[in-house]
Tab-separated table of C-alpha atoms and ligand atoms in Angstrom:
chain	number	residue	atom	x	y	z
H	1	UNK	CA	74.466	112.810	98.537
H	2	UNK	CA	74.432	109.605	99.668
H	3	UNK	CA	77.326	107.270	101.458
H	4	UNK	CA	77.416	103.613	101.959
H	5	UNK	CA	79.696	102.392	104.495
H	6	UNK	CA	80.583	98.635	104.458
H	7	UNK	CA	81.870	96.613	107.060
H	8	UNK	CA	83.684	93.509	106.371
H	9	UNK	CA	84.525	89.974	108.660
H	10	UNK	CA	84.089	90.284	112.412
H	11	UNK	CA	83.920	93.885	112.456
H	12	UNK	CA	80.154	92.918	114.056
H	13	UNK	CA	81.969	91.555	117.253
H	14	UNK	CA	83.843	95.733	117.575
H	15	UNK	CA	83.025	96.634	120.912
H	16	UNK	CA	84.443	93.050	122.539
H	17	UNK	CA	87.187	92.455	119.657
H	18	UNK	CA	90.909	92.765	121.071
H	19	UNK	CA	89.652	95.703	122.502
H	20	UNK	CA	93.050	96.640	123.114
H	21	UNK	CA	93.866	97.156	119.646
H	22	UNK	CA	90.263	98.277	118.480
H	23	UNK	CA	88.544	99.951	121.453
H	24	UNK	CA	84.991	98.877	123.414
H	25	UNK	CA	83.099	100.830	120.435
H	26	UNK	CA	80.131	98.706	119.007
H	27	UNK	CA	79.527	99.035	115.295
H	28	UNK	CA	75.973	100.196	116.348
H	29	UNK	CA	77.702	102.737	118.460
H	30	UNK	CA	79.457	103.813	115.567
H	31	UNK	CA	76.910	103.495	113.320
H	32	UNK	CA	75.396	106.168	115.832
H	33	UNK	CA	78.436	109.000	115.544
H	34	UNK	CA	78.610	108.502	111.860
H	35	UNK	CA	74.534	109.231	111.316
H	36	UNK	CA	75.095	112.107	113.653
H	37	UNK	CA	78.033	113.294	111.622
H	38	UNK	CA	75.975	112.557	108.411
H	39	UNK	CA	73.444	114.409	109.197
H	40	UNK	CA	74.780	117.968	109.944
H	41	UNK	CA	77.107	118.023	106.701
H	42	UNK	CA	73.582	116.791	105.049
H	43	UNK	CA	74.794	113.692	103.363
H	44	UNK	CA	72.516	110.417	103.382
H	45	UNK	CA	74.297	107.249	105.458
H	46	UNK	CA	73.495	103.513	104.405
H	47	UNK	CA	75.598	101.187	106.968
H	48	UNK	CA	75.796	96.977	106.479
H	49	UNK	CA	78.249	94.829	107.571
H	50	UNK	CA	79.093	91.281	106.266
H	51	UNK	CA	80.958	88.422	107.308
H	52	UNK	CA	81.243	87.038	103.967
H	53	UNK	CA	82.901	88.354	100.724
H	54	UNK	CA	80.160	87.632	98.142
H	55	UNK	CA	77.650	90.339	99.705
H	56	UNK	CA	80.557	93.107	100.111
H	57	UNK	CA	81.272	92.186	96.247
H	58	UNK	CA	77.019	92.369	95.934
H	59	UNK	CA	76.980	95.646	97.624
H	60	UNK	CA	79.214	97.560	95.684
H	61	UNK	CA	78.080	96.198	92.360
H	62	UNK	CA	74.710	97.744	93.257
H	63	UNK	CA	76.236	101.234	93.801
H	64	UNK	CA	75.992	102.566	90.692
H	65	UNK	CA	73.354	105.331	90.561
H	66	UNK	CA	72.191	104.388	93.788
H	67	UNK	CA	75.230	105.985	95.820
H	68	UNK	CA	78.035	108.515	95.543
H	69	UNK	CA	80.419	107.565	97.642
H	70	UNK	CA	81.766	104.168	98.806
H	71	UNK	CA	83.482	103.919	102.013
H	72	UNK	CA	84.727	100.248	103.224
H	73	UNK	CA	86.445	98.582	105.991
H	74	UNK	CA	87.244	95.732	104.271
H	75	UNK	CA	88.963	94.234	107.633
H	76	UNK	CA	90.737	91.089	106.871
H	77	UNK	CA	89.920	90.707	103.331
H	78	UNK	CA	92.238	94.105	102.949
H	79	UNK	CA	95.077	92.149	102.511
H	80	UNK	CA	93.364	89.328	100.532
H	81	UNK	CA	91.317	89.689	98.171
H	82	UNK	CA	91.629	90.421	94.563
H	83	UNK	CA	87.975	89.907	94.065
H	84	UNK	CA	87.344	92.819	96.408
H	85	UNK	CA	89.499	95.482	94.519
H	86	UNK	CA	88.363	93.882	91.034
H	87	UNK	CA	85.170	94.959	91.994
H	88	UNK	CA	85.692	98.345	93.267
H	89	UNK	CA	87.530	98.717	90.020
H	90	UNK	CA	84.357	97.766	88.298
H	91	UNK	CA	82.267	100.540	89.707
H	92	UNK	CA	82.841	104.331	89.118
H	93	UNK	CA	81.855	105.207	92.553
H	94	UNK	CA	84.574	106.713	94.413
H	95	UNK	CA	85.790	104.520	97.100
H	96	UNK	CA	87.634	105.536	100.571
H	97	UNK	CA	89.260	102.581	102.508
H	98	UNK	CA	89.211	103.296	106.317
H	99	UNK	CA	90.634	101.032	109.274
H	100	UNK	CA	90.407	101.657	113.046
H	101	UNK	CA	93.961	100.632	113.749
H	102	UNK	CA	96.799	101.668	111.824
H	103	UNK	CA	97.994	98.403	109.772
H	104	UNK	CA	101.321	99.965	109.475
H	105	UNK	CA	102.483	99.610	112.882
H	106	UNK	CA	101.087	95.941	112.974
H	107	UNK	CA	101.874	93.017	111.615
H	108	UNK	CA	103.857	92.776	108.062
H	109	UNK	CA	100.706	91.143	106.410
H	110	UNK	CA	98.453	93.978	107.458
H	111	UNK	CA	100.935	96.416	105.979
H	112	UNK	CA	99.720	95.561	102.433
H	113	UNK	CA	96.183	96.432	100.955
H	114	UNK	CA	95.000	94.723	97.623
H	115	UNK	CA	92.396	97.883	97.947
H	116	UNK	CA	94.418	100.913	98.322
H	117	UNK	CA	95.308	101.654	94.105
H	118	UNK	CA	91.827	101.370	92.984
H	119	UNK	CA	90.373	103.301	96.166
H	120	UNK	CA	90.832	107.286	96.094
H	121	UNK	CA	92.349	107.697	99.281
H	122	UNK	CA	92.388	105.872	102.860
H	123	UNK	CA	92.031	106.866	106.443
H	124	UNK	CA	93.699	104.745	108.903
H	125	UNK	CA	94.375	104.733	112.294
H	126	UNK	CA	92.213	106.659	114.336
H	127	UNK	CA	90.931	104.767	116.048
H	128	UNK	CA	86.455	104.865	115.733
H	129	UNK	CA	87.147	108.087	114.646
H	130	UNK	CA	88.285	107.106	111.185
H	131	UNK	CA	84.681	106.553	110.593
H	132	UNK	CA	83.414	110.080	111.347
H	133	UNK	CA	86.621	111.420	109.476
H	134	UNK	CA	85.768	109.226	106.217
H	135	UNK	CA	81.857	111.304	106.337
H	136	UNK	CA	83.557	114.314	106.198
H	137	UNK	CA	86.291	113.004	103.477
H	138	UNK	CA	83.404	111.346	101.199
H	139	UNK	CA	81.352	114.492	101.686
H	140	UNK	CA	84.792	116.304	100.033
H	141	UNK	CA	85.036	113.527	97.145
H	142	UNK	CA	81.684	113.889	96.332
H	143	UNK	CA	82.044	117.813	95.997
H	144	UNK	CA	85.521	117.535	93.502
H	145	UNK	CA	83.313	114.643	91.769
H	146	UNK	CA	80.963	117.688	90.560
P	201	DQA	C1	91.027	96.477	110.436
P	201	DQA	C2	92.482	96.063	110.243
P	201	DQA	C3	92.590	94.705	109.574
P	201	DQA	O1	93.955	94.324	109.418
P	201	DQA	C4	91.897	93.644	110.414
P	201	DQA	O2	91.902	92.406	109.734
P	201	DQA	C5	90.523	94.029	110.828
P	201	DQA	C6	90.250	95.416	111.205
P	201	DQA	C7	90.899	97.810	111.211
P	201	DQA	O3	89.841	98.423	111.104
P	201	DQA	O4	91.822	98.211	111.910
P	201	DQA	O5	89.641	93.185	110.935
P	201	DQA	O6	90.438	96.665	109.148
């Protein structure tokens, strides 16, 4: 099976970002622990980030047949963009929505995700580790998908 993780706006700068809120992880670094994870539940890992909506939108138009499982860190555009969801709504590729921090305990705006009703489930909140959680948790969507 194969997974494609996408990254979203400054998610490339992890690592020195308010580390307080989001740790001193790179996105290489995680890119690292998620491979790892990949690897021994045998699932296939494709990992881009973007800071620009058009080539998330790109990305997950050119899922179909290509990949099983979507997972996304949308980061900022979470709580903006229709476009986004519209097309994650277009595809039929099961999508998981993960964020390192948990939006619920910051500020009001974070609290709501355009995302969340047209994604199959979210995992939010812990930390880097939401990232090696969402291999196992597309690894599970993919199997229910069969
Ligand atoms: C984030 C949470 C978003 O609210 C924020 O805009 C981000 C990162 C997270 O992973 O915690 O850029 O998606």
């Amino acid at each position: 099976m194969k997974i494609l993780f996408l990254n979203g706006p400054n998610l490339n700068l992890l690592g020195q970002r308010e580390p307080e809120v989001y740790g001193r992880t790179t996105l290489a670094a995680i890119e690292t622990k998620v491979r790892e994870r990949a690897k021994k539940l045998g699932a296939e890992v494709e990992f881009r980030q973007s800071n620009l909506e058009g080539d998330l939108i790109d990305w997950i138009q050119g899922t179909p047949g290509k990949f099983d499982v979507i997972v996304i860190n949308a980061a900022g555009y979470t709580h903006t963009s229709v476009a986004l969801r519209d097309s994650i709504s277009a595809v039929s590729v099961p999508t998981i929505e993960i964020h390192i921090s948990n939006v619920h305990a910051r500020e009001e705006f974070r609290h709501k995700s355009l995302l969340a009703a047209v994604c199959y489930g979210q995992i939010v909140g812990f930390g880097v580790n939401s990232y090696v959680l969402a291999v196992e948790a597309a690894v599970n969507v993919n199997a229910d998908q069969e």
